[in-house]
Amino acid sequence: MKNNRTGGGKVSPKWIIIFSIFSFVLGMLFTNRVWDPIESDGRIMRRKEQETKFVTDDCITNKDNDLLGEVHKTQQAIQSNRSLGNSISELKLELPSNQNSSKEVKDDNLISNKTKTVEDKIERRKKAFMVIGINTAFSSRRRRDSIRETWMPRGEKLLQLEKEKGIVVRFMIGHSATSKSILDRAIDSEEAQHKDFFRLEHVEGYHELTAKTRIFFSTAFTKWDAKFYVKVDDDVHVNLGMLATTLGRYQSKQRVYTGCMKSGPVLSQKNVKYHEPEYWKFGEEGNKYFRHATGQIYAISNDLAAYISTNQPILHKFANEDVSLGAWFIGLDVEHIDDRNMCCGTPPDCEWKAEAGNVCIASFDWSCSGICRSVERLKDVHKRCGEDPAALWNAQY
């Protein structure tokens, strides 16, 4: 009984080995079953990590590429903006240049047009030997008629004198302060009858004689290309043939200013006929004017008329017209010719000279600054002191 319990309680080594092997195998199987998913999951995780990393890297790469692309685009935009800015700057720089060029072209065109206008005017200027402007006023109709009846040709003879001898004779007059007044209409009517007026852009007035003289020379120079321009008062007798012959001797000279030269006192006292408001400019009281031609008649050459025309706006006006003209020339290289034949007295003075073969150019009374009572006396002066009627048409110059 005892041997059976002992023998029944012991385990055989064989079975122990088998059991151990079986446990080992079972453990191996269990281990593989448990760790395979982990390893598989690990591989999946690692793959996912790799894929994630790859995707992340790819995203980063794509993002970097996109970012680089944007940066590149931005740089291009900046460069484009810079180029645009430079272009705008260049345009701005060019624009004033173009504007200046346009302005210069316009200015050149304007100057060219003005030059052409001046040239056209010069080309349209009529050639003449001398242009005589007879200073007259609205109230001097009878004086004008007395001149027409004596030393000034009329009608066809006046036109013939201009065409054949180059001598233009006109009554010069402006207009009244009121447009189309009865005074202006009277001159228009007289002009329609005689056609011997030279109308000026000037308002008539005794104290405006300097301005009128300046405008006459300037306007006459624009209209006629003459050798000489003459101003004469409408109460003076003139021998046109002798005037033309005398001036003809001066054609070779430049800047000629001829007349009866004088140097009268500067009158500072007010309420006298020839009062000079600017007397202080001539030095101490009692001084005399510089030499100038008396205002009844004088002549200037073409170049001096051009000077007046060019500088008309800045030529100073003194109270007396003859003084003003002398002042305009005092600082220039002008030849002053004192011709006493241009200021003969009325008969018997001019008559004696005519009988002696020394016919006067002009005659008047110094006491009246013209022929006293010229309307009544001019015919007599002309009869006694006038040149031969053929002298004018035979004059050589």
XYZ file of C-alpha atoms in Angstrom:
397
model
C 0.000 0.000 0.000
C 2.800 2.267 0.937
C 4.714 1.590 -2.292
C 1.653 2.365 -4.433
C 1.156 5.877 -2.896
C 4.771 6.700 -3.277
C 4.936 5.399 -6.711
C 1.624 7.085 -7.616
C 2.738 10.555 -6.306
C 5.986 10.894 -8.239
C 6.085 12.557 -11.658
C 8.187 11.025 -14.278
C 11.175 13.081 -15.553
C 10.088 12.291 -19.000
C 6.865 13.985 -18.475
C 8.630 16.914 -16.931
C 10.772 17.308 -20.018
C 7.771 16.974 -22.283
C 5.870 19.431 -20.163
C 8.769 21.869 -20.241
C 9.063 21.575 -23.995
C 5.361 22.013 -24.345
C 5.433 25.069 -22.074
C 8.321 26.507 -24.031
C 6.547 25.966 -27.304
C 3.369 27.319 -25.834
C 5.268 30.329 -24.519
C 6.829 30.920 -27.871
C 3.474 30.735 -29.503
C 1.983 33.091 -26.959
C 4.867 35.501 -27.329
C 4.529 35.603 -31.106
C 0.798 36.123 -30.834
C 1.204 39.031 -28.456
C 4.223 40.848 -29.991
C 3.462 40.391 -33.618
C 0.657 43.013 -33.601
C 2.838 45.361 -31.612
C 5.659 44.925 -33.992
C 3.186 45.131 -36.820
C 1.671 48.213 -35.238
C 5.143 49.527 -34.653
C 5.959 48.947 -38.242
C 2.663 50.600 -39.170
C 3.405 53.473 -36.821
C 6.924 53.706 -38.097
C 5.550 53.553 -41.649
C 2.945 56.119 -40.713
C 5.603 58.204 -39.093
C 7.703 57.833 -42.171
C 4.683 58.542 -44.348
C 3.722 61.418 -42.077
C 7.267 62.624 -42.147
C 7.297 62.177 -45.884
C 3.975 63.902 -46.230
C 5.083 66.556 -43.781
C 8.345 66.950 -45.609
C 6.425 66.990 -48.855
C 4.013 69.565 -47.462
C 6.872 71.566 -46.100
C 8.599 71.202 -49.421
C 5.450 72.227 -51.244
C 4.908 75.041 -48.783
C 8.518 76.090 -49.170
C 8.167 75.894 -52.887
C 4.950 77.890 -52.709
C 6.596 80.344 -50.342
C 9.615 80.630 -52.588
C 7.262 81.080 -55.503
C 5.445 83.852 -53.672
C 8.752 85.391 -52.697
C 9.868 85.134 -56.285
C 6.629 86.706 -57.427
C 7.024 89.421 -54.820
C 10.574 90.073 -55.953
C 9.359 90.216 -59.522
C 6.601 92.590 -58.468
C 9.090 94.733 -56.571
C 11.427 94.700 -59.527
C 8.478 95.457 -61.752
C 7.447 98.291 -59.439
C 11.000 99.543 -59.390
C 11.097 99.341 -63.149
C 7.722 101.064 -63.259
C 8.986 103.669 -60.805
C 12.089 104.173 -62.877
C 9.958 104.391 -65.979
C 7.671 106.910 -64.273
C 10.717 108.854 -63.113
C 12.086 108.771 -66.608
C 8.710 109.868 -67.914
C 8.641 112.649 -65.346
C 12.094 113.668 -66.412
C 11.140 113.405 -70.036
C 7.788 115.117 -69.548
C 9.199 118.536 -68.596
C 11.688 118.069 -71.369
C 8.859 117.259 -73.732
C 6.836 120.106 -72.284
C 9.835 122.366 -72.644
C 10.344 121.030 -76.119
C 6.665 121.604 -76.864
C 6.910 125.034 -75.297
C 10.078 125.724 -77.248
C 8.360 124.518 -80.400
C 5.345 126.701 -79.593
C 7.627 129.625 -78.743
C 9.611 129.015 -81.907
C 6.384 128.818 -83.862
C 5.134 131.965 -82.135
C 8.399 133.774 -82.815
C 8.387 132.400 -86.332
C 4.810 133.562 -86.825
C 5.607 136.968 -85.366
C 8.726 137.158 -87.518
C 6.705 136.173 -90.543
C 4.094 138.762 -89.604
C 6.776 141.429 -89.273
C 8.401 140.235 -92.489
C 5.032 140.254 -94.227
C 4.429 143.764 -92.971
C 7.888 144.802 -94.142
C 7.253 143.196 -97.520
C 3.913 144.978 -97.744
C 5.481 148.353 -96.904
C 5.323 150.680 -99.846
C 8.565 152.142 -101.080
C 8.805 155.915 -100.903
C 11.357 158.657 -100.899
C 9.736 160.742 -98.177
C 6.526 160.638 -96.162
C 5.188 164.008 -95.013
C 2.720 164.142 -92.160
C 0.898 167.465 -91.834
C -0.177 167.802 -88.225
C -3.778 168.979 -88.061
C -6.767 169.097 -85.715
C -10.533 168.621 -85.953
C -11.055 172.373 -85.941
C -8.573 173.073 -88.726
C -10.696 172.380 -91.794
C -10.037 175.855 -93.254
C -6.301 175.453 -92.743
C -6.366 172.148 -94.585
C -8.305 173.671 -97.460
C -5.838 176.547 -97.712
C -2.974 174.038 -97.989
C -4.838 172.033 -100.643
C -5.263 175.239 -102.628
C -1.570 176.156 -102.457
C 1.436 173.878 -101.977
C -0.157 170.414 -101.606
C -1.274 168.581 -104.779
C -4.847 167.292 -104.822
C -6.705 164.313 -106.272
C -4.945 162.590 -109.150
C -1.920 164.841 -108.780
C -1.444 163.623 -105.220
C -1.488 159.986 -106.368
C 0.799 160.826 -109.289
C 3.266 162.464 -106.911
C 3.365 159.313 -104.823
C 3.767 156.939 -107.753
C 6.219 158.935 -109.854
C 8.267 160.793 -107.257
C 7.861 158.635 -104.164
C 6.559 161.612 -102.190
C 3.652 160.847 -99.843
C 1.764 163.805 -98.361
C -1.017 163.256 -95.807
C -2.844 165.166 -93.105
C -2.239 163.199 -89.936
C -4.979 163.088 -87.326
C -6.202 160.761 -84.608
C -9.731 160.363 -83.281
C -11.885 161.966 -80.622
C -12.323 160.630 -77.104
C -15.879 159.596 -78.017
C -16.092 156.866 -80.637
C -17.819 157.842 -83.875
C -18.454 161.369 -82.653
C -19.526 164.189 -84.942
C -15.859 165.217 -85.162
C -14.807 161.790 -86.400
C -17.691 161.666 -88.876
C -16.660 165.054 -90.235
C -13.129 163.763 -90.884
C -14.547 160.613 -92.487
C -16.603 162.788 -94.831
C -13.597 164.947 -95.668
C -11.462 161.864 -96.294
C -14.066 160.432 -98.647
C -13.855 163.665 -100.626
C -10.092 164.230 -100.731
C -8.461 160.930 -99.734
C -5.510 162.709 -98.165
C -5.679 161.695 -94.481
C -3.465 159.422 -92.452
C -5.518 158.275 -89.452
C -3.646 157.456 -86.253
C -4.569 155.392 -83.213
C -4.403 158.448 -81.013
C -6.806 160.612 -79.005
C -6.505 164.206 -80.175
C -5.489 166.927 -77.724
C -3.024 169.804 -77.678
C -1.123 168.420 -74.715
C -0.839 165.055 -76.460
C 1.203 166.353 -79.382
C 4.325 164.480 -78.278
C 2.447 161.183 -78.232
C 0.898 161.986 -81.598
C 4.291 162.698 -83.151
C 5.727 159.491 -81.754
C 2.774 157.474 -83.094
C 3.029 159.182 -86.480
C 6.660 158.206 -87.019
C 6.066 154.679 -85.761
C 2.939 154.111 -87.862
C 4.370 155.760 -90.950
C 7.468 153.567 -90.684
C 5.248 150.479 -90.540
C 3.275 151.532 -93.616
C 5.976 153.059 -95.799
C 9.608 152.159 -96.320
C 10.831 155.686 -96.927
C 14.209 157.375 -96.979
C 12.895 160.234 -94.848
C 9.900 161.055 -92.666
C 8.814 164.668 -92.254
C 6.525 166.315 -89.738
C 5.099 169.763 -90.547
C 2.393 171.930 -88.983
C -0.724 172.953 -90.931
C 0.092 176.666 -90.683
C 3.453 176.457 -92.470
C 4.216 177.009 -96.148
C 6.369 174.320 -97.777
C 8.089 174.074 -101.153
C 8.000 170.323 -101.778
C 10.510 170.346 -104.645
C 13.131 172.165 -102.577
C 12.479 169.860 -99.603
C 12.953 166.752 -101.767
C 16.116 168.103 -103.392
C 17.639 169.043 -100.032
C 16.870 165.703 -98.386
C 18.222 163.946 -101.472
C 21.674 165.262 -100.590
C 21.524 163.441 -97.257
C 20.649 159.980 -98.604
C 24.177 158.665 -98.126
C 24.230 159.731 -94.476
C 23.032 157.672 -91.546
C 20.815 158.804 -88.679
C 19.977 162.224 -90.075
C 17.956 164.683 -88.009
C 17.437 167.979 -89.812
C 15.550 171.191 -89.180
C 16.158 174.609 -87.702
C 18.118 173.750 -84.586
C 17.556 175.850 -81.505
C 18.141 175.776 -77.764
C 15.439 177.793 -76.049
C 15.088 178.453 -72.323
C 13.525 175.891 -70.006
C 10.429 177.636 -68.646
C 9.854 176.657 -65.036
C 7.133 179.263 -64.415
C 3.623 177.882 -64.416
C 0.810 179.339 -66.532
C 3.102 180.202 -69.439
C 2.639 178.768 -72.933
C 5.643 176.464 -73.045
C 5.932 175.617 -69.339
C 8.135 172.594 -68.676
C 6.912 170.643 -65.594
C 10.119 168.615 -65.556
C 12.350 171.692 -65.667
C 14.461 170.339 -62.792
C 15.830 167.620 -65.081
C 17.622 170.269 -67.124
C 19.759 171.585 -64.302
C 19.575 174.920 -62.548
C 16.742 177.341 -63.116
C 17.373 179.502 -66.169
C 19.156 176.758 -68.113
C 18.442 176.082 -71.782
C 17.310 172.946 -73.576
C 19.782 170.853 -75.541
C 19.853 171.464 -79.290
C 16.747 170.288 -81.108
C 14.823 171.134 -84.272
C 12.013 173.645 -83.961
C 8.615 171.996 -84.080
C 7.160 173.704 -87.176
C 8.980 171.319 -89.532
C 11.742 168.716 -89.252
C 12.818 165.498 -90.964
C 14.435 162.263 -89.814
C 15.979 159.422 -91.789
C 14.657 155.872 -92.016
C 16.920 154.450 -89.299
C 15.755 157.027 -86.748
C 12.110 156.344 -87.590
C 12.869 152.650 -87.048
C 14.383 153.516 -83.661
C 11.230 155.383 -82.624
C 9.019 152.563 -83.876
C 10.976 149.934 -81.953
C 11.304 151.892 -78.715
C 8.001 153.761 -78.780
C 6.700 152.435 -75.415
C 9.732 153.669 -73.456
C 10.412 157.007 -75.119
C 9.837 159.735 -72.551
C 7.401 162.544 -73.272
C 8.320 166.055 -72.186
C 5.779 168.860 -72.300
C 6.890 170.036 -75.743
C 6.942 167.771 -78.764
C 10.085 169.234 -80.378
C 12.026 168.927 -77.101
C 10.887 165.318 -76.736
C 12.100 164.406 -80.227
C 15.479 165.977 -79.511
C 15.651 164.103 -76.212
C 15.076 160.755 -77.944
C 18.153 161.357 -80.097
C 20.454 163.165 -77.660
C 22.195 159.992 -76.523
C 22.491 158.470 -79.999
C 25.091 158.883 -82.695
C 22.885 161.210 -84.727
C 23.912 163.852 -87.235
C 22.100 167.070 -86.386
C 21.784 169.234 -89.517
C 20.853 172.838 -88.895
C 19.200 173.999 -92.122
C 18.036 177.609 -91.866
C 16.168 177.242 -95.148
C 13.601 175.262 -93.174
C 12.624 178.275 -91.092
C 12.433 181.284 -93.365
C 10.196 184.152 -92.425
C 7.112 185.138 -94.371
C 7.396 187.914 -96.980
C 9.427 189.839 -97.417
C 12.056 187.453 -96.000
C 11.249 184.389 -98.111
C 10.498 186.590 -101.127
C 13.937 188.186 -101.092
C 15.595 184.791 -100.828
C 13.519 183.437 -103.693
C 14.488 186.402 -105.883
C 18.136 185.715 -105.005
C 17.759 182.114 -106.201
C 17.743 180.670 -102.708
C 14.211 179.301 -102.521
C 13.147 178.473 -98.974
C 12.038 175.004 -97.933
C 9.545 176.322 -95.354
C 8.258 179.710 -94.246
C 6.390 180.838 -91.115
C 6.311 183.616 -88.519
C 8.343 182.969 -85.391
C 6.038 185.220 -83.394
C 3.074 182.947 -84.099
C 5.024 179.645 -84.284
C 3.462 179.395 -87.743
C 2.034 181.753 -90.318
C -0.027 184.307 -88.485
C -3.639 184.121 -89.747
C -2.540 181.365 -92.072
C -5.971 180.791 -93.627
C -6.061 184.373 -94.914
C -2.374 184.752 -95.723
C -1.205 181.392 -97.050
C -2.197 182.134 -100.641
C -0.198 185.344 -100.611
C 2.846 183.624 -99.087
C 2.632 180.911 -101.707
C 2.353 183.449 -104.533
C 5.376 185.386 -103.391
C 7.611 182.616 -101.980
C 6.448 179.497 -103.786
C 8.760 177.598 -106.150
C 8.111 177.103 -109.843
C 5.319 174.509 -110.262
C 7.661 172.383 -112.411
C 10.328 172.304 -109.664
C 8.566 169.509 -107.794
C 8.200 167.257 -110.833
C 11.736 167.969 -112.028
C 13.399 167.539 -108.655
C 16.397 165.182 -108.714
C 17.295 163.103 -105.631
